[in-house]
Short mmCIF file of C-alpha atoms and ligand atoms in Angstrom, two decimals:
data_model
loop_
_atom_site.label_atom_id
_atom_site.label_comp_id
_atom_site.label_asym_id
_atom_site.label_seq_id
_atom_site.Cartn_x
_atom_site.Cartn_y
_atom_site.Cartn_z
CA UNK O 9 85.55 42.72 -5.54
CA UNK O 10 84.98 39.90 -7.97
CA UNK O 11 86.53 41.30 -11.38
CA UNK O 12 87.87 38.32 -12.76
CA UNK O 13 89.19 37.33 -16.29
CA UNK O 14 89.99 33.82 -15.62
CA UNK O 15 88.41 30.57 -17.17
CA UNK O 16 87.43 27.76 -14.92
CA UNK O 17 90.14 25.03 -15.68
CA UNK O 18 87.58 22.39 -16.40
CA UNK O 19 85.91 24.64 -18.79
CA UNK O 20 89.17 25.58 -20.50
CA UNK O 21 89.75 21.85 -21.07
CA UNK O 22 86.45 21.77 -22.82
CA UNK O 23 87.46 24.77 -24.84
CA UNK O 24 90.71 23.13 -25.97
CA UNK O 25 88.82 19.85 -26.97
CA UNK O 26 86.55 22.15 -28.93
CA UNK O 27 89.39 24.24 -30.71
CA UNK O 28 91.12 20.94 -31.71
CA UNK O 29 87.73 19.25 -32.86
CA UNK O 30 86.58 22.31 -34.97
CA UNK O 31 89.96 22.74 -36.51
CA UNK O 32 90.48 18.96 -37.47
CA UNK O 33 87.00 17.80 -38.15
CA UNK O 34 84.94 21.03 -39.41
CA UNK O 35 87.57 23.17 -41.28
CA UNK O 36 88.23 20.43 -43.84
CA UNK O 37 84.65 20.30 -44.71
CA UNK O 38 84.61 23.82 -45.75
CA UNK O 39 86.73 23.08 -48.86
CA UNK O 40 84.18 20.25 -50.05
CA UNK O 41 80.71 21.59 -49.09
CA UNK O 42 79.98 22.72 -52.39
CA UNK O 43 80.33 19.02 -53.72
CA UNK O 44 77.89 17.88 -51.24
CA UNK O 45 73.80 17.88 -51.13
CA UNK O 46 71.79 18.09 -47.92
CA UNK O 47 71.88 14.23 -47.43
CA UNK O 48 75.68 14.18 -47.81
CA UNK O 49 75.94 17.00 -45.35
CA UNK O 50 73.70 15.14 -42.71
CA UNK O 51 75.90 11.73 -43.24
CA UNK O 52 79.13 13.87 -42.46
CA UNK O 53 77.52 15.60 -39.38
CA UNK O 54 75.86 12.61 -37.78
CA UNK O 55 79.09 11.16 -36.29
CA UNK O 56 80.48 14.54 -35.33
CA UNK O 57 77.29 15.31 -33.58
CA UNK O 58 77.39 11.93 -31.80
CA UNK O 59 81.07 13.01 -30.47
CA UNK O 60 79.80 16.46 -29.18
CA UNK O 61 77.15 14.92 -27.45
CA UNK O 62 79.36 12.36 -25.59
CA UNK O 63 81.55 15.29 -24.64
CA UNK O 64 78.48 16.82 -23.02
CA UNK O 65 78.57 19.93 -25.10
CA UNK O 66 75.42 19.32 -27.38
CA UNK O 67 72.63 22.19 -27.32
CA UNK O 68 74.61 24.02 -24.66
CA UNK O 69 72.32 27.17 -24.61
CA UNK O 70 69.40 25.73 -22.71
CA UNK O 71 68.84 24.55 -19.14
CA UNK O 72 69.44 20.96 -18.40
CA UNK O 73 65.69 20.23 -17.66
CA UNK O 74 65.23 21.06 -21.42
CA UNK O 75 68.25 18.63 -22.69
CA UNK O 76 70.79 21.63 -22.83
CA UNK O 77 73.83 22.17 -20.60
CA UNK O 78 72.62 25.09 -18.60
CA UNK O 79 75.77 27.15 -19.51
CA UNK O 80 75.37 30.89 -18.67
CA UNK O 81 76.11 33.43 -21.35
CA UNK O 82 79.72 33.80 -20.37
CA UNK O 83 80.52 30.23 -21.03
CA UNK O 84 78.29 30.12 -24.08
CA UNK O 85 79.99 33.32 -25.59
CA UNK O 86 83.58 31.65 -25.03
CA UNK O 87 82.25 28.47 -26.78
CA UNK O 88 80.87 30.59 -29.70
CA UNK O 89 84.22 32.14 -30.31
CA UNK O 90 85.53 28.69 -31.08
CA UNK O 91 82.76 27.58 -33.11
CA UNK O 92 82.47 30.92 -34.92
CA UNK O 93 85.84 30.14 -36.70
CA UNK O 94 83.68 27.92 -39.18
CA UNK O 95 80.33 28.66 -40.41
CA UNK O 96 79.80 24.85 -40.39
CA UNK O 97 80.67 24.25 -36.74
CA UNK O 98 77.63 25.33 -34.89
CA UNK O 99 75.50 22.65 -36.61
CA UNK O 100 77.83 19.85 -35.10
CA UNK O 101 77.16 21.39 -31.67
CA UNK O 102 73.22 21.61 -32.06
CA UNK O 103 73.48 25.55 -31.41
CA UNK O 104 73.29 26.62 -34.86
CA UNK O 105 71.05 29.73 -35.90
CA UNK O 106 68.09 29.73 -36.32
CA UNK O 107 67.52 26.43 -34.40
CA UNK O 108 69.08 27.69 -31.20
CA UNK O 109 67.13 31.03 -30.93
CA UNK O 110 63.87 28.98 -31.85
CA UNK O 111 64.51 26.59 -28.97
CA UNK O 112 64.91 29.52 -26.64
CA UNK O 113 61.61 30.76 -27.84
CA UNK O 114 59.87 27.52 -27.42
CA UNK O 115 61.58 27.17 -23.99
CA UNK O 116 60.35 30.43 -23.05
CA UNK O 117 56.72 30.58 -24.31
CA UNK O 118 55.99 26.89 -25.43
CA UNK O 119 53.23 24.77 -23.75
CA UNK O 120 54.16 21.37 -22.55
CA UNK O 121 52.58 19.90 -25.56
CA UNK O 122 54.58 22.37 -27.74
CA UNK O 123 57.70 21.50 -26.21
CA UNK O 124 57.14 17.60 -26.41
CA UNK O 125 56.15 17.98 -30.31
CA UNK O 126 58.79 20.55 -31.28
CA UNK O 127 61.43 21.76 -28.71
CA UNK O 128 62.64 18.19 -27.60
CA UNK O 129 63.13 16.79 -31.15
CA UNK O 130 64.69 20.20 -32.01
CA UNK O 131 67.27 19.77 -29.45
CA UNK O 132 67.58 16.23 -30.19
CA UNK O 133 68.47 17.24 -33.81
CA UNK O 134 65.67 15.38 -35.20
CA UNK O 135 63.76 18.49 -36.42
CA UNK O 136 65.07 21.63 -38.02
CA UNK O 137 63.51 25.07 -37.79
CA UNK O 138 63.28 28.57 -39.28
CA UNK O 139 62.12 31.82 -37.94
CA UNK O 140 59.99 33.84 -40.49
CA UNK O 141 59.53 37.54 -39.57
CA UNK O 142 61.12 39.78 -42.24
CA UNK O 143 59.02 40.71 -45.38
CA UNK O 144 60.18 42.05 -48.61
CA UNK O 145 57.70 44.78 -48.70
CA UNK O 146 58.20 46.30 -45.19
CA UNK O 147 61.15 47.20 -43.23
CA UNK O 148 62.44 44.53 -41.20
CA UNK O 149 64.36 47.20 -39.13
CA UNK O 150 60.96 48.43 -37.87
CA UNK O 151 58.89 45.23 -37.44
CA UNK O 152 55.90 47.21 -36.00
CA UNK O 153 55.05 47.70 -39.78
CA UNK O 154 54.53 43.76 -40.49
CA UNK O 155 51.73 43.10 -42.71
CA UNK O 156 51.35 39.20 -42.63
CA UNK O 157 48.26 38.54 -40.80
CA UNK O 158 46.92 35.76 -38.70
CA UNK O 159 43.15 35.67 -38.39
CA UNK O 160 41.32 33.56 -35.85
CA UNK O 161 38.77 31.28 -37.45
CA UNK O 162 37.20 28.97 -34.94
CA UNK O 163 39.91 26.73 -33.42
CA UNK O 164 42.52 27.82 -36.13
CA UNK O 165 44.40 30.90 -37.21
CA UNK O 166 44.53 31.36 -41.19
CA UNK O 167 48.11 33.02 -41.97
CA UNK O 168 48.55 35.04 -45.10
CA UNK O 169 51.44 37.26 -46.21
CA UNK O 170 54.92 37.16 -47.85
CA UNK O 171 58.11 36.59 -45.91
CA UNK O 172 61.78 36.31 -47.18
CA UNK O 173 65.02 35.84 -45.76
CA UNK O 174 63.68 32.90 -43.53
CA UNK O 175 66.97 31.27 -42.97
CA UNK O 176 67.00 27.42 -43.41
CA UNK O 177 63.29 27.87 -44.45
CA UNK O 178 63.73 25.54 -47.24
CA UNK O 179 65.04 22.47 -45.12
CA UNK O 180 63.05 23.16 -42.02
CA UNK O 181 60.34 20.96 -40.57
CA UNK O 182 58.59 23.85 -38.89
CA UNK O 183 58.77 27.53 -39.00
CA UNK O 184 58.11 30.19 -36.26
CA UNK O 185 56.07 32.82 -37.97
CA UNK O 186 55.53 36.43 -36.74
CA UNK O 187 52.03 37.67 -37.81
CA UNK O 188 49.64 40.50 -36.87
CA UNK O 189 46.70 39.34 -34.88
CA UNK O 190 45.39 42.60 -34.08
CA UNK O 191 46.35 45.61 -36.27
CA UNK O 192 44.53 48.13 -33.92
CA UNK O 193 46.66 47.40 -30.92
CA UNK O 194 49.67 49.45 -29.97
CA UNK O 195 52.48 48.88 -32.38
CA UNK O 196 54.50 46.47 -30.08
CA UNK O 197 51.30 44.30 -29.30
CA UNK O 198 50.09 43.81 -32.67
CA UNK O 199 52.08 40.61 -33.58
CA UNK O 200 51.97 36.86 -32.35
CA UNK O 201 54.17 34.02 -32.90
CA UNK O 202 52.99 30.70 -34.53
CA UNK O 203 54.43 27.30 -35.10
CA UNK O 204 53.76 26.43 -38.52
CA UNK O 205 54.70 22.86 -39.80
CA UNK O 206 56.44 22.96 -43.06
CA UNK O 207 53.85 20.66 -44.73
CA UNK O 208 51.11 23.01 -43.86
CA UNK O 209 48.71 23.35 -47.01
CA UNK O 210 49.14 27.11 -48.23
CA UNK O 211 52.86 27.34 -47.24
CA UNK O 212 54.56 27.97 -50.38
CA UNK O 213 58.43 28.14 -50.47
CA UNK O 214 59.21 30.13 -53.60
CA UNK O 215 62.98 30.08 -53.68
CA UNK O 216 65.96 30.27 -51.55
CA UNK O 217 67.05 33.99 -52.12
CA UNK O 218 70.69 34.13 -53.93
CA UNK O 219 72.85 36.58 -51.72
CA UNK O 220 76.47 37.69 -51.58
CA UNK O 221 76.81 34.71 -49.09
CA UNK O 222 75.62 32.26 -51.73
CA UNK O 223 75.60 33.99 -55.03
CA UNK O 224 74.57 30.93 -57.11
CA UNK O 225 70.88 29.92 -56.97
CA UNK O 226 70.60 26.87 -54.91
CA UNK O 227 67.45 25.28 -53.04
CA UNK O 228 67.06 23.22 -50.13
CA UNK O 229 70.48 23.49 -48.33
CA UNK O 230 71.67 24.38 -44.89
CA UNK O 231 72.19 28.12 -44.82
CA UNK O 232 69.61 29.07 -47.50
CA UNK O 233 67.48 32.13 -46.99
CA UNK O 234 63.87 31.00 -48.10
CA UNK O 235 61.31 33.50 -49.75
CA UNK O 236 57.76 32.23 -48.67
CA UNK O 237 54.20 33.00 -49.47
CA UNK O 238 51.74 32.03 -46.77
CA UNK O 239 48.55 31.74 -48.70
CA UNK O 240 45.75 30.88 -46.01
CA UNK O 241 48.14 28.53 -44.29
CA UNK O 242 45.83 27.23 -41.37
CA UNK O 243 47.11 26.19 -38.01
CA UNK O 244 45.33 25.07 -34.77
CA UNK O 245 45.19 27.66 -32.14
CA UNK O 246 47.29 25.36 -29.91
CA UNK O 247 50.23 26.34 -32.34
CA UNK O 248 50.18 29.80 -30.98
CA UNK O 249 53.27 30.82 -29.07
CA UNK O 250 52.20 32.78 -25.73
CA UNK O 251 49.17 34.89 -25.63
CA UNK O 252 48.02 37.03 -28.67
CA UNK O 253 50.18 40.28 -28.94
CA UNK O 254 53.11 38.81 -27.19
CA UNK O 255 55.31 38.44 -30.36
CA UNK O 256 57.56 41.06 -29.64
CA UNK O 257 58.07 40.43 -25.98
CA UNK O 258 59.23 36.98 -26.92
CA UNK O 259 61.30 37.83 -29.88
CA UNK O 260 63.31 40.18 -27.62
CA UNK O 261 63.99 37.58 -25.22
CA UNK O 262 65.43 35.39 -27.95
CA UNK O 263 67.27 38.34 -29.75
CA UNK O 264 69.24 39.50 -26.79
CA UNK O 265 71.38 36.08 -25.90
CA UNK O 266 71.62 35.62 -29.77
CA UNK O 267 73.54 38.75 -30.37
CA UNK O 268 76.18 37.71 -27.78
CA UNK O 269 76.59 34.51 -29.58
CA UNK O 270 76.74 36.44 -32.76
CA UNK O 271 79.37 38.79 -31.62
CA UNK O 272 81.58 36.04 -30.16
CA UNK O 273 81.31 33.89 -33.51
CA UNK O 274 82.20 36.71 -35.50
CA UNK O 275 85.27 37.24 -33.24
CA UNK O 276 86.32 33.58 -34.26
CA UNK O 277 86.15 34.40 -37.67
CA UNK O 278 88.06 37.46 -37.36
CA UNK O 279 90.85 35.90 -35.29
CA UNK O 280 91.12 33.55 -38.20
CA UNK O 281 91.38 36.19 -40.69
CA UNK O 282 93.82 38.23 -38.39
CA UNK O 283 96.09 35.12 -38.18
CA UNK O 284 96.16 35.01 -42.05
CA UNK O 285 96.88 38.78 -42.06
CA UNK O 286 99.76 38.21 -39.60
CA UNK O 287 101.15 35.13 -41.52
CA UNK O 288 101.11 36.95 -44.79
CA UNK O 289 103.03 40.04 -43.28
CA UNK O 290 105.87 37.65 -42.41
CA UNK O 291 106.74 36.34 -45.87
CA UNK O 292 105.49 38.48 -48.66
CA UNK O 293 108.13 40.80 -49.82
CA UNK O 294 107.46 43.99 -51.56
CA UNK O 295 109.36 47.55 -51.91
CA UNK O 296 112.37 46.27 -49.90
CA UNK O 297 110.99 44.44 -47.00
CA UNK O 298 108.38 42.01 -46.13
CA UNK O 299 105.04 43.45 -45.55
CA UNK O 300 105.20 43.37 -41.80
CA UNK O 301 108.06 46.06 -41.87
CA UNK O 302 105.71 48.54 -43.75
CA UNK O 303 104.17 51.05 -41.13
CA UNK O 304 100.77 50.67 -42.78
CA UNK O 305 100.69 47.04 -42.31
CA UNK O 306 101.93 47.34 -38.83
CA UNK O 307 99.01 49.66 -38.20
CA UNK O 308 96.63 47.14 -39.56
CA UNK O 309 97.97 44.64 -37.26
CA UNK O 310 97.83 46.89 -34.25
CA UNK O 311 94.45 48.24 -34.98
CA UNK O 312 93.00 44.88 -35.55
CA UNK O 313 94.37 43.57 -32.20
CA UNK O 314 93.20 46.49 -30.36
CA UNK O 315 89.84 46.39 -31.96
CA UNK O 316 89.24 42.72 -31.44
CA UNK O 317 90.18 42.86 -27.90
CA UNK O 318 88.00 45.85 -27.38
CA UNK O 319 85.01 43.91 -29.23
CA UNK O 320 85.93 40.55 -26.97
CA UNK O 321 85.97 42.74 -23.66
CA UNK O 322 82.65 44.46 -24.36
CA UNK O 323 80.93 41.19 -25.56
CA UNK O 324 82.18 39.14 -22.64
CA UNK O 325 81.02 42.11 -20.20
CA UNK O 326 77.69 42.01 -21.72
CA UNK O 327 77.51 38.30 -21.17
CA UNK O 328 78.58 38.89 -17.64
CA UNK O 329 75.81 41.38 -16.84
CA UNK O 330 73.29 39.24 -18.36
CA UNK O 331 74.22 36.31 -16.21
CA UNK O 332 74.46 38.35 -12.98
CA UNK O 333 71.58 40.97 -13.46
CA UNK O 334 69.40 39.54 -16.18
CA UNK O 335 68.62 40.12 -19.67
CA UNK O 336 66.92 43.64 -19.42
CA UNK O 337 69.95 45.06 -17.66
CA UNK O 338 72.08 44.03 -20.36
CA UNK O 339 70.06 45.83 -23.11
CA UNK O 340 72.35 48.81 -23.84
CA UNK O 341 75.57 46.64 -23.79
CA UNK O 342 73.97 44.41 -26.34
CA UNK O 343 73.15 47.22 -28.69
CA UNK O 344 76.70 48.56 -28.31
CA UNK O 345 78.40 45.32 -28.99
CA UNK O 346 76.04 44.39 -32.11
CA UNK O 347 77.07 47.50 -34.12
CA UNK O 348 80.56 47.84 -32.66
CA UNK O 349 81.80 44.24 -33.14
CA UNK O 350 79.92 43.97 -36.66
CA UNK O 351 82.11 47.07 -37.78
CA UNK O 352 85.37 46.49 -36.53
CA UNK O 353 85.49 42.52 -37.04
CA UNK O 354 84.58 43.34 -40.70
CA UNK O 355 87.23 45.81 -41.14
CA UNK O 356 89.83 43.10 -39.82
CA UNK O 357 88.71 40.88 -42.59
CA UNK O 358 88.91 43.60 -45.08
CA UNK O 359 92.53 44.42 -44.04
CA UNK O 360 93.50 40.56 -44.46
CA UNK O 361 92.02 40.72 -47.69
CA UNK O 362 93.95 43.82 -48.56
CA UNK O 363 97.17 42.33 -47.45
CA UNK O 364 96.83 39.07 -49.51
CA UNK O 365 96.18 41.09 -52.79
CA UNK O 366 94.53 39.13 -55.52
CA UNK O 367 95.14 35.98 -53.62
CA UNK O 368 92.75 37.50 -50.73
CA UNK O 369 90.20 38.22 -53.25
CA UNK O 370 90.39 34.89 -55.07
CA UNK O 371 88.38 31.76 -53.58
CA UNK O 372 91.83 30.01 -53.02
CA UNK O 373 91.53 31.59 -49.53
CA UNK O 374 88.54 31.39 -47.41
CA UNK O 375 89.01 35.41 -46.76
CA UNK O 376 86.55 36.32 -49.65
CA UNK O 377 83.76 34.11 -48.16
CA UNK O 378 84.41 35.65 -44.69
CA UNK O 379 84.09 39.10 -46.24
CA UNK O 380 80.98 38.27 -47.74
CA UNK O 381 79.57 36.84 -44.73
CA UNK O 382 80.79 39.69 -42.57
CA UNK O 383 78.73 42.17 -44.66
CA UNK O 384 75.70 40.67 -43.53
CA UNK O 385 76.64 41.27 -39.91
CA UNK O 386 75.97 44.91 -40.14
CA UNK O 387 72.10 44.10 -41.30
CA UNK O 388 70.58 41.20 -39.68
CA UNK O 389 69.47 41.26 -36.04
CA UNK O 390 69.15 44.89 -36.46
CA UNK O 391 71.02 47.03 -38.71
CA UNK O 392 74.02 49.15 -37.33
CA UNK O 393 71.91 52.40 -37.48
CA UNK O 394 69.18 50.98 -35.25
CA UNK O 395 71.32 49.81 -32.70
CA UNK O 396 73.26 53.18 -32.64
CA UNK O 397 69.93 54.94 -32.31
CA UNK O 398 69.05 52.81 -29.54
CA UNK O 399 72.35 53.18 -27.60
CA UNK O 400 72.24 57.14 -28.13
CA UNK O 401 68.60 57.05 -26.87
CA UNK O 402 69.27 55.09 -23.67
CA UNK O 403 72.44 57.22 -23.04
CA UNK O 404 70.46 60.62 -23.67
CA UNK O 405 67.92 59.53 -20.95
CA UNK O 406 70.57 60.19 -18.44
CA UNK O 407 70.76 63.73 -19.45
CA UNK O 408 68.49 66.93 -19.03
CA UNK O 409 68.64 70.16 -20.55
CA UNK O 410 70.58 72.81 -18.76
CA UNK O 411 68.81 75.76 -17.14
CA UNK O 412 68.50 78.43 -19.57
CA UNK O 413 70.09 76.29 -22.27
CA UNK O 414 73.48 77.45 -20.83
CA UNK O 415 75.87 74.21 -21.07
CA UNK O 416 76.78 72.93 -17.57
CA UNK O 417 80.51 73.41 -18.42
CA UNK O 418 80.22 77.08 -19.62
CA UNK O 419 83.38 78.62 -18.36
CA UNK O 420 82.18 82.09 -17.60
CA UNK O 421 79.17 80.95 -15.75
CA UNK O 422 81.38 78.42 -13.75
CA UNK O 423 83.73 81.24 -12.92
CA UNK O 424 81.11 83.44 -11.36
CA UNK O 425 79.93 80.73 -9.15
CA UNK O 426 83.53 79.96 -8.21
CA UNK O 427 84.25 83.44 -7.45
CA UNK O 428 81.33 83.45 -4.80
CA UNK O 429 82.39 79.86 -3.49
CA UNK O 430 86.09 81.18 -3.07
CA UNK O 431 85.33 84.77 -2.38
CA UNK O 432 87.14 85.02 0.75
CA UNK O 433 90.45 83.51 -0.55
CA UNK O 434 90.25 85.43 -3.69
CA UNK O 435 89.87 88.68 -1.75
CA UNK O 436 92.85 87.89 0.41
CA UNK O 437 95.02 87.08 -2.48
CA UNK O 438 93.96 90.21 -4.13
CA UNK O 439 94.50 92.19 -1.11
CA UNK O 440 98.15 90.75 -0.73
CA UNK O 441 99.01 91.93 -4.43
C1 FAD V 505 72.05 36.75 -43.95
C2 FAD V 505 70.76 37.22 -43.39
C3 FAD V 505 69.96 36.35 -42.73
C4 FAD V 505 68.64 36.67 -42.22
N1 FAD V 505 68.04 35.69 -41.45
C5 FAD V 505 66.66 36.09 -41.19
C6 FAD V 505 65.64 35.18 -40.57
O1 FAD V 505 66.19 33.89 -40.33
N2 FAD V 505 64.59 35.48 -40.30
C7 FAD V 505 63.95 36.70 -40.69
O2 FAD V 505 62.75 37.00 -40.23
N3 FAD V 505 64.87 37.57 -41.06
C8 FAD V 505 66.24 37.20 -41.52
N4 FAD V 505 67.07 38.32 -41.94
C9 FAD V 505 66.48 39.67 -42.29
C10 FAD V 505 67.02 40.65 -41.42
O3 FAD V 505 66.65 40.57 -40.14
C11 FAD V 505 66.80 42.25 -42.03
O4 FAD V 505 67.34 42.19 -43.28
C12 FAD V 505 66.95 43.29 -41.14
O5 FAD V 505 66.15 43.22 -40.03
C13 FAD V 505 66.93 44.57 -42.05
O6 FAD V 505 65.63 44.61 -42.66
P1 FAD V 505 65.40 44.97 -44.03
O7 FAD V 505 66.27 44.14 -44.82
O8 FAD V 505 63.89 45.01 -44.41
O9 FAD V 505 65.91 46.46 -44.21
P2 FAD V 505 65.31 47.73 -44.12
O10 FAD V 505 64.51 47.72 -42.85
O11 FAD V 505 64.60 48.36 -45.09
O12 FAD V 505 66.61 48.74 -43.75
C14 FAD V 505 67.45 49.08 -44.56
C15 FAD V 505 68.22 50.06 -44.20
O13 FAD V 505 67.66 51.27 -43.81
C16 FAD V 505 68.51 51.95 -42.90
N5 FAD V 505 67.80 52.24 -41.43
C17 FAD V 505 66.56 51.56 -40.92
N6 FAD V 505 66.41 52.02 -39.98
C18 FAD V 505 67.02 53.27 -39.52
C19 FAD V 505 67.18 54.19 -38.66
N7 FAD V 505 66.49 54.01 -37.60
N8 FAD V 505 68.03 55.20 -38.75
C20 FAD V 505 69.02 55.26 -39.80
N9 FAD V 505 68.98 54.25 -40.83
C21 FAD V 505 68.03 53.41 -40.69
C22 FAD V 505 69.58 51.13 -42.41
O14 FAD V 505 70.74 51.47 -43.16
C23 FAD V 505 69.24 49.72 -42.86
O15 FAD V 505 70.19 48.87 -43.31
C24 FAD V 505 68.28 38.01 -42.46
C25 FAD V 505 69.03 38.99 -43.37
C26 FAD V 505 70.27 38.52 -43.59
C27 FAD V 505 71.04 39.49 -44.61
#
């Protein structure tokens, strides 16, 4: 019987160090990031990244033989909860999306040569990467429809198509591109992943798409979402990841742990918003009392606390399943946490904005930015509806239609069976009457 909610003391010390480091060194960066260009950002990050490396917390998501720390998903989850409090923290720890997921892809599917050329420099922080799958003209929630093609030509592949929302694409040194190699194959065996260096002729980055997250048009900065045309971009066959048709298989192995990290990071954001909600409730006076004495606000606080706890336990449980039983066993749990956490944590931030009134809506507080970021949680790595569908399908597999379509719990039918089962006793009782 080994259900245990405790954290090893040595790792708790690491978490304490991370909490202090992120609060003292990263949170201040948030307030000046708009004044910095990519070079300025890198100058600020360089000494911070050194300190993280000295502490043994750099690139913690991969196994030690690949330069990582070999943390399981549970430890990584707890770590991401701390890093999630600021969108700028993961970059100081070498585990920022999409580099962390891409390094997992390279670790799973890369050849020794690909690992030497791309994975090790990526882990060392010497290269940056992007993941280029979503297309403007096809539904990203159903990637079997991808249209970008990779056609074999001698020792090369020639890639043509249009992608967008390739996060960090405009600052990346290489992109992992998902393209169709065999349009006639079964839907999940049509696509293949390729490593495409950013300076490949024919790789044309059109813009970083302005979003709710970054409404002003900017280009070439951490966190941008690039729109890219691949116009006959030619890469050697040695840049193919895995075998032809293995793109989906590899991407699932990357996405499952990534979703645990996302959910835990969102918890970090929501906790920060929750702290602001509670702080505001102690001093803002309206209609005869501070907000915290109005029942609606008390409901917000109680509901938020309950929902965050539920999301946290569900996510850590999914991490535990993954650590103890493997990625496939955690599939259902991961879909569950992806849509549940995205929704409830978004609502916690919404309540904190509401409690702060016009101040919450203003850029004088980080809440409005958190709210804009949170809106994307319900979309990327699979929209809510797709995860709900996946959860429902998996659950429904455990059920079969009842004989003659009579519900198993139908009371009159059960009563007939029960009368047979207990006939003797029922008869005796009736005889006594
Ligand atoms: C901030 C951000 C970062 C991103 N980063 C990357 C990246 O680095 N690389 C990359 O390749 N992509 C990235 N994406 C793209 C993301 O993965 C896609 O937006 C996502 O997969 C949804 O695809 P879509 O936008 O084409 O929406 P669509 O597939 O067109 O879906 C639109 C809507 O249709 C509805 N829908 C879809 N399926 C169903 C269903 N089965 N039942 C009911 N309703 C349904 C949902 O409401 C869904 O939101 C990013 C997106 C965002 C917002």
